[in-house]
PDB file of C-alpha atoms and ligand atoms in Angstrom:
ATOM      1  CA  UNK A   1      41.901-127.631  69.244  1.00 94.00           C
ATOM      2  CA  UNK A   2      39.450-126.328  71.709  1.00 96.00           C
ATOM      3  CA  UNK A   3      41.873-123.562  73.276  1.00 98.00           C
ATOM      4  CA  UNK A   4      42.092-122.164  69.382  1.00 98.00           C
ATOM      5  CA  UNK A   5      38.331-121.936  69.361  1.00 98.00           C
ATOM      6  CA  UNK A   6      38.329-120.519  72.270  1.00 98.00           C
ATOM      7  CA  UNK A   7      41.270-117.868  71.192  1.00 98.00           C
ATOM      8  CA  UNK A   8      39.384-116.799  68.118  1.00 98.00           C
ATOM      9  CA  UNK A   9      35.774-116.587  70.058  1.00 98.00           C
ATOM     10  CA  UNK A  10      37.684-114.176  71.886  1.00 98.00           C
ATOM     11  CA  UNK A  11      38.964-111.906  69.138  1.00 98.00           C
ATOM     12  CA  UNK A  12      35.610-111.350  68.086  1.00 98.00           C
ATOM     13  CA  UNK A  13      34.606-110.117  72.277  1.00 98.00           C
ATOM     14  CA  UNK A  14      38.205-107.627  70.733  1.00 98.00           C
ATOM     15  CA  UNK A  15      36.024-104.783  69.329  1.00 98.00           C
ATOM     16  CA  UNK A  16      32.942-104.769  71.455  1.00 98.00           C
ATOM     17  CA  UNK A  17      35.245-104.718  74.606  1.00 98.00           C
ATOM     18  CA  UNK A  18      36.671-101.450  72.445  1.00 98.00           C
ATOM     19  CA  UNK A  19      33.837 -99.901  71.592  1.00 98.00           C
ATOM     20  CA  UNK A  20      31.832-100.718  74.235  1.00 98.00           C
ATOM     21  CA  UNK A  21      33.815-101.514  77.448  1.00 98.00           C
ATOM     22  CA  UNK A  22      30.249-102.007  79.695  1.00 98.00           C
ATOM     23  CA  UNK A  23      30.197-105.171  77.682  1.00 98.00           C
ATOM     24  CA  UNK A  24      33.062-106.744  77.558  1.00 98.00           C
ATOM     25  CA  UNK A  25      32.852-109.074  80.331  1.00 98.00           C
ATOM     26  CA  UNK A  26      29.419-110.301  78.605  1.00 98.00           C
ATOM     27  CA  UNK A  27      31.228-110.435  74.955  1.00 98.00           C
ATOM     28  CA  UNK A  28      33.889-112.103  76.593  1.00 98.00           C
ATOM     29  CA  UNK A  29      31.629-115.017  78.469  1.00 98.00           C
ATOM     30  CA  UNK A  30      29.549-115.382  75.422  1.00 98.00           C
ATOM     31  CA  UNK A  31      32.622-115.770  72.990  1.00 98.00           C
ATOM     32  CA  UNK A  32      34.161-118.417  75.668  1.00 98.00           C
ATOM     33  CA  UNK A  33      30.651-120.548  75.690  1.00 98.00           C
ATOM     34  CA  UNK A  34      30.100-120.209  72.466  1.00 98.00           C
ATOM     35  CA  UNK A  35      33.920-121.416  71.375  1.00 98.00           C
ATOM     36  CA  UNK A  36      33.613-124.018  74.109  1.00 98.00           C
ATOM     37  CA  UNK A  37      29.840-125.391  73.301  1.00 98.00           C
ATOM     38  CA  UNK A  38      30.173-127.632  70.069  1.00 98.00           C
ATOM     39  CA  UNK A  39      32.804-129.903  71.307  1.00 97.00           C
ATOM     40  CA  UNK A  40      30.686-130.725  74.695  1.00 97.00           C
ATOM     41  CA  UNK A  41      29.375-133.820  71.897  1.00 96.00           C
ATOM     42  CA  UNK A  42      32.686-135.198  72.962  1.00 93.00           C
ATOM     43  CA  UNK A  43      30.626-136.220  76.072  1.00 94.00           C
ATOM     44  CA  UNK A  44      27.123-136.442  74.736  1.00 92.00           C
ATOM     45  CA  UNK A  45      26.575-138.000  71.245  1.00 92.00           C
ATOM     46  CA  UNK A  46      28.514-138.112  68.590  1.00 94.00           C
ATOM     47  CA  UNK A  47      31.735-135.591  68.243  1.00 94.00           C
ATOM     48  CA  UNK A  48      31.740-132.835  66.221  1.00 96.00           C
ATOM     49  CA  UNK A  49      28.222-134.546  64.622  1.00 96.00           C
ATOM     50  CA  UNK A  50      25.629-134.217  67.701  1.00 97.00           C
ATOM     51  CA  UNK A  51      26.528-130.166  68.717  1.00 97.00           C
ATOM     52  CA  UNK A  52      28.020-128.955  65.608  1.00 97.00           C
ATOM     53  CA  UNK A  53      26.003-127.216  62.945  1.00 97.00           C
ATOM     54  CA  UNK A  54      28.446-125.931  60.366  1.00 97.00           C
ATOM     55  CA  UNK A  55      25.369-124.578  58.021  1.00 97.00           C
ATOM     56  CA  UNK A  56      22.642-123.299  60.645  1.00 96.00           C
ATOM     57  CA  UNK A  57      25.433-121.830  63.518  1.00 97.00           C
ATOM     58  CA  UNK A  58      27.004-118.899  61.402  1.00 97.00           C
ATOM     59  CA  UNK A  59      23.399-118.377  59.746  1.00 98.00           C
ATOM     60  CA  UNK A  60      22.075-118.017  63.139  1.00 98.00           C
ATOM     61  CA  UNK A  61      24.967-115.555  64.338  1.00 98.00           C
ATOM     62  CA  UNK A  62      23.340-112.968  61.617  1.00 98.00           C
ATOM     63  CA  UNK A  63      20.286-112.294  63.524  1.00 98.00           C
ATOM     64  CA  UNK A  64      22.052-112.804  67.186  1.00 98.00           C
ATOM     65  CA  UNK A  65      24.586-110.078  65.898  1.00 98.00           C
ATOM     66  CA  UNK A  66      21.805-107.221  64.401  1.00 98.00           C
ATOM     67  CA  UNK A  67      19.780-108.238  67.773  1.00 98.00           C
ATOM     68  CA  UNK A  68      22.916-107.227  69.938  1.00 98.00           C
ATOM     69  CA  UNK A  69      23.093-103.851  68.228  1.00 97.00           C
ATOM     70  CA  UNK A  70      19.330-103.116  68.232  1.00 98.00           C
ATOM     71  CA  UNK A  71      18.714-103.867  71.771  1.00 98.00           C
ATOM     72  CA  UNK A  72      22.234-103.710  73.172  1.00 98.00           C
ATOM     73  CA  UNK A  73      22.315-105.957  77.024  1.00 98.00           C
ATOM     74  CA  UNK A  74      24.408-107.582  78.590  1.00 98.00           C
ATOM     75  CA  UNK A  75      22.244-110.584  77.728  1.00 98.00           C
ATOM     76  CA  UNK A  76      21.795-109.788  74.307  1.00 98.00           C
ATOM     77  CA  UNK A  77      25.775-109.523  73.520  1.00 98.00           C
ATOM     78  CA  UNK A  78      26.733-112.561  75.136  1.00 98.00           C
ATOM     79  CA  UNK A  79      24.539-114.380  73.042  1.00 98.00           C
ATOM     80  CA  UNK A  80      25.743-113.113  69.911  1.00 98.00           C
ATOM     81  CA  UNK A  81      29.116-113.531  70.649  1.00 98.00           C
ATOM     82  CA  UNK A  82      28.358-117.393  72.018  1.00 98.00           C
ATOM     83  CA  UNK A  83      26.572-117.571  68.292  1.00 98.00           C
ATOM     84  CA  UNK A  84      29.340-116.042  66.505  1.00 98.00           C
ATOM     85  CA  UNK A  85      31.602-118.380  68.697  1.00 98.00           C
ATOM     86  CA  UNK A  86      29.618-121.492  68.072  1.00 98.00           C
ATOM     87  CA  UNK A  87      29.329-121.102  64.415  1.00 98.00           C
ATOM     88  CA  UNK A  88      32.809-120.252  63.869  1.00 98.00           C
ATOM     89  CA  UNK A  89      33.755-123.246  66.076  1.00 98.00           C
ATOM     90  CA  UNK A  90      31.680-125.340  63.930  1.00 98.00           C
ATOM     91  CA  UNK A  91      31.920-124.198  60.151  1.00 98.00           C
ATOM     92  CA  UNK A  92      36.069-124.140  60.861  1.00 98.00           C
ATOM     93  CA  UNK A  93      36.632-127.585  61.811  1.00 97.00           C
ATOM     94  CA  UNK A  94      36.035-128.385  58.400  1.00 97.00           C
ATOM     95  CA  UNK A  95      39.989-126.713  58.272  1.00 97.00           C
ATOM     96  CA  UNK A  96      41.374-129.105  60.096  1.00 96.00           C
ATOM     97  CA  UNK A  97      41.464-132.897  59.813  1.00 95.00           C
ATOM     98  CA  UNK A  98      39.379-135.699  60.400  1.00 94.00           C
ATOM     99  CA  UNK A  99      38.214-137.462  63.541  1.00 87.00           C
ATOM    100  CA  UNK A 100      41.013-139.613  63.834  1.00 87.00           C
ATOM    101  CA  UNK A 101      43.304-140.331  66.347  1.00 87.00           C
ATOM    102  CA  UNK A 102      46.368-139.941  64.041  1.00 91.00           C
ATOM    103  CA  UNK A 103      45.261-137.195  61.625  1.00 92.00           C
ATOM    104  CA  UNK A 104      48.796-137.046  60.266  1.00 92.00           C
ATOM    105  CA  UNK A 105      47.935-140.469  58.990  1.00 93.00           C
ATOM    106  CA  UNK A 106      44.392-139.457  57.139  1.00 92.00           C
ATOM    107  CA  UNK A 107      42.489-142.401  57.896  1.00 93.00           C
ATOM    108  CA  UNK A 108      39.222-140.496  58.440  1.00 94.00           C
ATOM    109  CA  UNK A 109      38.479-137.421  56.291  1.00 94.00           C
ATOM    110  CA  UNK A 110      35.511-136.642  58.436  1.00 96.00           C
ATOM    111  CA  UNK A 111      35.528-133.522  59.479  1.00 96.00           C
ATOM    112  CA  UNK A 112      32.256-131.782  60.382  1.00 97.00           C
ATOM    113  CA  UNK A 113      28.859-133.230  60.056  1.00 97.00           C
ATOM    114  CA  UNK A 114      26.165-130.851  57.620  1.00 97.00           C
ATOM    115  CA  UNK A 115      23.061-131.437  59.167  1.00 97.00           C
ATOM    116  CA  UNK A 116      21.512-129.644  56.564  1.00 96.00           C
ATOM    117  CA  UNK A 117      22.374-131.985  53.381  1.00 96.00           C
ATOM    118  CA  UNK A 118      23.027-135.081  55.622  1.00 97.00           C
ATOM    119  CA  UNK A 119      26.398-135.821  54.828  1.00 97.00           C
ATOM    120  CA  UNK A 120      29.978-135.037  56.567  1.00 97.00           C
ATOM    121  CA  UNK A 121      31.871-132.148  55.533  1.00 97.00           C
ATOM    122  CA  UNK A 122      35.522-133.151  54.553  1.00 96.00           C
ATOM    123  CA  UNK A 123      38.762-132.086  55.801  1.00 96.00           C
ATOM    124  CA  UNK A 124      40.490-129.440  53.899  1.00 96.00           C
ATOM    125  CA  UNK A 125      43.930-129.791  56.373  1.00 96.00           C
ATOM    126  CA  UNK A 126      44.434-126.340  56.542  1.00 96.00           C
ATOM    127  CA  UNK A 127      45.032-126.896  60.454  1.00 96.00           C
ATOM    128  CA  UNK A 128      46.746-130.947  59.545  1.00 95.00           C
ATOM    129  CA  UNK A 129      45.785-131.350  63.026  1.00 95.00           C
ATOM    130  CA  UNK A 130      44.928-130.127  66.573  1.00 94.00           C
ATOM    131  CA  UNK A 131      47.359-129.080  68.304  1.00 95.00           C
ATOM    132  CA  UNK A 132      49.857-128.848  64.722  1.00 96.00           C
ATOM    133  CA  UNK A 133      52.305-125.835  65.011  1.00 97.00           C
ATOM    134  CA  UNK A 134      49.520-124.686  62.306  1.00 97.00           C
ATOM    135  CA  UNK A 135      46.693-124.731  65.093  1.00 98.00           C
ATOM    136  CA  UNK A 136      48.982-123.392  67.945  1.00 98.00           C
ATOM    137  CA  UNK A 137      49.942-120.320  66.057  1.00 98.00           C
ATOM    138  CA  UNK A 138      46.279-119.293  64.942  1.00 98.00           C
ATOM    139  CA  UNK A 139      45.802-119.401  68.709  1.00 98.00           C
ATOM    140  CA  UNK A 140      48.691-117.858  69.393  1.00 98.00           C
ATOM    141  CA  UNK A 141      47.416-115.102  66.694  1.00 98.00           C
ATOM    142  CA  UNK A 142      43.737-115.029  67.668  1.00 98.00           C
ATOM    143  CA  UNK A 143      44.974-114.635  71.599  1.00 98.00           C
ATOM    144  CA  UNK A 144      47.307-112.002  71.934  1.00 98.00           C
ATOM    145  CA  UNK A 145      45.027-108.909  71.267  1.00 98.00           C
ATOM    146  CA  UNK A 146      42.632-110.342  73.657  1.00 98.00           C
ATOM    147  CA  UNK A 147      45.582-110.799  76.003  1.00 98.00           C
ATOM    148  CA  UNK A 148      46.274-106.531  75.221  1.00 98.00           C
ATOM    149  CA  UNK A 149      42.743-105.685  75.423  1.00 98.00           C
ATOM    150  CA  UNK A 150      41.095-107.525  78.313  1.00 98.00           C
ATOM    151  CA  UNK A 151      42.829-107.738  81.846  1.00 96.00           C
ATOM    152  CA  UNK A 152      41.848-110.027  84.872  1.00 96.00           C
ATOM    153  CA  UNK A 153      40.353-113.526  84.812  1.00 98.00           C
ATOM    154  CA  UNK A 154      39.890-113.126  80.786  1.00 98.00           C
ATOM    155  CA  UNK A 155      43.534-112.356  80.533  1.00 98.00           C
ATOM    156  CA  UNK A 156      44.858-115.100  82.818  1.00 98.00           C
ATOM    157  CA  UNK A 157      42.417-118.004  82.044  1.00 98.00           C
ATOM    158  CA  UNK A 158      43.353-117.339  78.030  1.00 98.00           C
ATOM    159  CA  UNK A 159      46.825-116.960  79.020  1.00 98.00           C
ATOM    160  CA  UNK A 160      47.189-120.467  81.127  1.00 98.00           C
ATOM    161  CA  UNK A 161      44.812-122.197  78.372  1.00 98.00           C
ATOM    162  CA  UNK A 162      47.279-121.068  75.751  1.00 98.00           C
ATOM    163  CA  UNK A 163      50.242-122.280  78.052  1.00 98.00           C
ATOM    164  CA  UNK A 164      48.450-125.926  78.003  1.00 98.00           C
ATOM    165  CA  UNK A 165      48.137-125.386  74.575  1.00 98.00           C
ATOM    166  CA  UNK A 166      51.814-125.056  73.658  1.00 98.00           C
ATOM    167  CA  UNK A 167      52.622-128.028  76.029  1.00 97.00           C
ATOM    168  CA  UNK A 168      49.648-129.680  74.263  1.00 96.00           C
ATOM    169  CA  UNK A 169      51.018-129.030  71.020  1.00 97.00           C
ATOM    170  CA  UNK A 170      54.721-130.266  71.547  1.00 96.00           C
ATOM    171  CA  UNK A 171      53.299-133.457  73.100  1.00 96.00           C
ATOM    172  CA  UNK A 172      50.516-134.422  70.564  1.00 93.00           C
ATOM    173  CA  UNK A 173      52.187-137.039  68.353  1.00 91.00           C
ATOM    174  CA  UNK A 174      53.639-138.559  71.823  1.00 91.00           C
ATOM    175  CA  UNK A 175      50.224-138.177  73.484  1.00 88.00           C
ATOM    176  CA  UNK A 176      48.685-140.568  71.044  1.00 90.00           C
ATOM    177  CA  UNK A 177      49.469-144.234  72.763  1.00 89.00           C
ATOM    178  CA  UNK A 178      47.863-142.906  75.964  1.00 87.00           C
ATOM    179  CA  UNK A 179      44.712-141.521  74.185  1.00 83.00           C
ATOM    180  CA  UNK A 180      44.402-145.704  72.797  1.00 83.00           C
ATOM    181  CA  UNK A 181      44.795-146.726  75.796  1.00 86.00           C
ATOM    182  CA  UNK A 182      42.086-144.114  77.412  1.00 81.00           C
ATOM    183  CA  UNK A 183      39.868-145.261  74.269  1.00 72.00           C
TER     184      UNK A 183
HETATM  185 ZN1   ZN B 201      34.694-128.972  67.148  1.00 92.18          ZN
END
């Protein structure tokens, strides 16, 4: 789910805000775009097809990372961290299921679409599903030393999105006749 994403973004802001606390509010809005960003084709285009890029989103976080440490800005971090975000988001959701309503019920082994060789990457189920007790604890994982390490908006905002997260979670299977009806 988009709140795990999100968490694990995060954990990578964990060490710049550490070693470099003048950036952490720039690793920390970079890591939040960049966990955020891929799923916005859930508005535009085609979901987890039109702004994912499993292949060319980590390759790209190489140079966005060694550009962050040559020429270290704000600017320059938040980038790397919405790169590092972005590709993570995307090359992961290849863990989880398909895009299907009911992934329990593996219907639609689609998980990510490869831009590069054309064709979808399948789901390994790793994560059975957003919002599984699977996906909720990575979050859960990912969050807390971002909850330790960075105080203020980063620690509340992560704090109340992993609060919808666990309501999210014990609700998904029930969720599902609404979402049809929504669809
Ligand atoms: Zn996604």
């Amino acid at each position: 789910m988009v709140v795990t994403h999100v968490a694990v973004a995060l954990a990578f802001a964990v060490p710049v805000a550490l070693a470099a606390p003048q950036f952490a509010t720039p690793a920390a809005v970079g890591a939040i775009v960049g966990g955020v960003f891929p799923d916005l084709d859930l508005l535009v285009g085609e979901h987890r097809r039109t702004l994912h890029f499993p292949v060319f989103g980590p390759v790209l976080a190489v140079p966005g990372v060694v550009l962050a440490f040559l020429v270290p800005t704000p600017l320059t971090v938040a980038l790397a961290l919405a790169l590092v975000g972005g590709g993570l988001h995307s090359a992961s959701d290849v863990l989880g299921a398909g895009e299907e309503l009911r992934p329990w019920e593996r219907t639609n082994t689609n998980a990510v679409y490869d831009h590069v060789s054309g064709r979808w990457w399948q789901a390994r189920y790793v994560f059975p599903y957003d919002g599984s007790p699977q996906d909720l604890g990575l979050a859960v994982v990912a969050g807390v030393p971002v909850l330790l390490v960075y105080d203020g908006p980063v620690r509340w905002g992560l704090g109340a999105a992993l609060g919808v997260a666990v309501v999210y979670a014990v609700l998904r299977r029930r969720l599902v006749p609404y979402f049809e009806r929504i669809l």
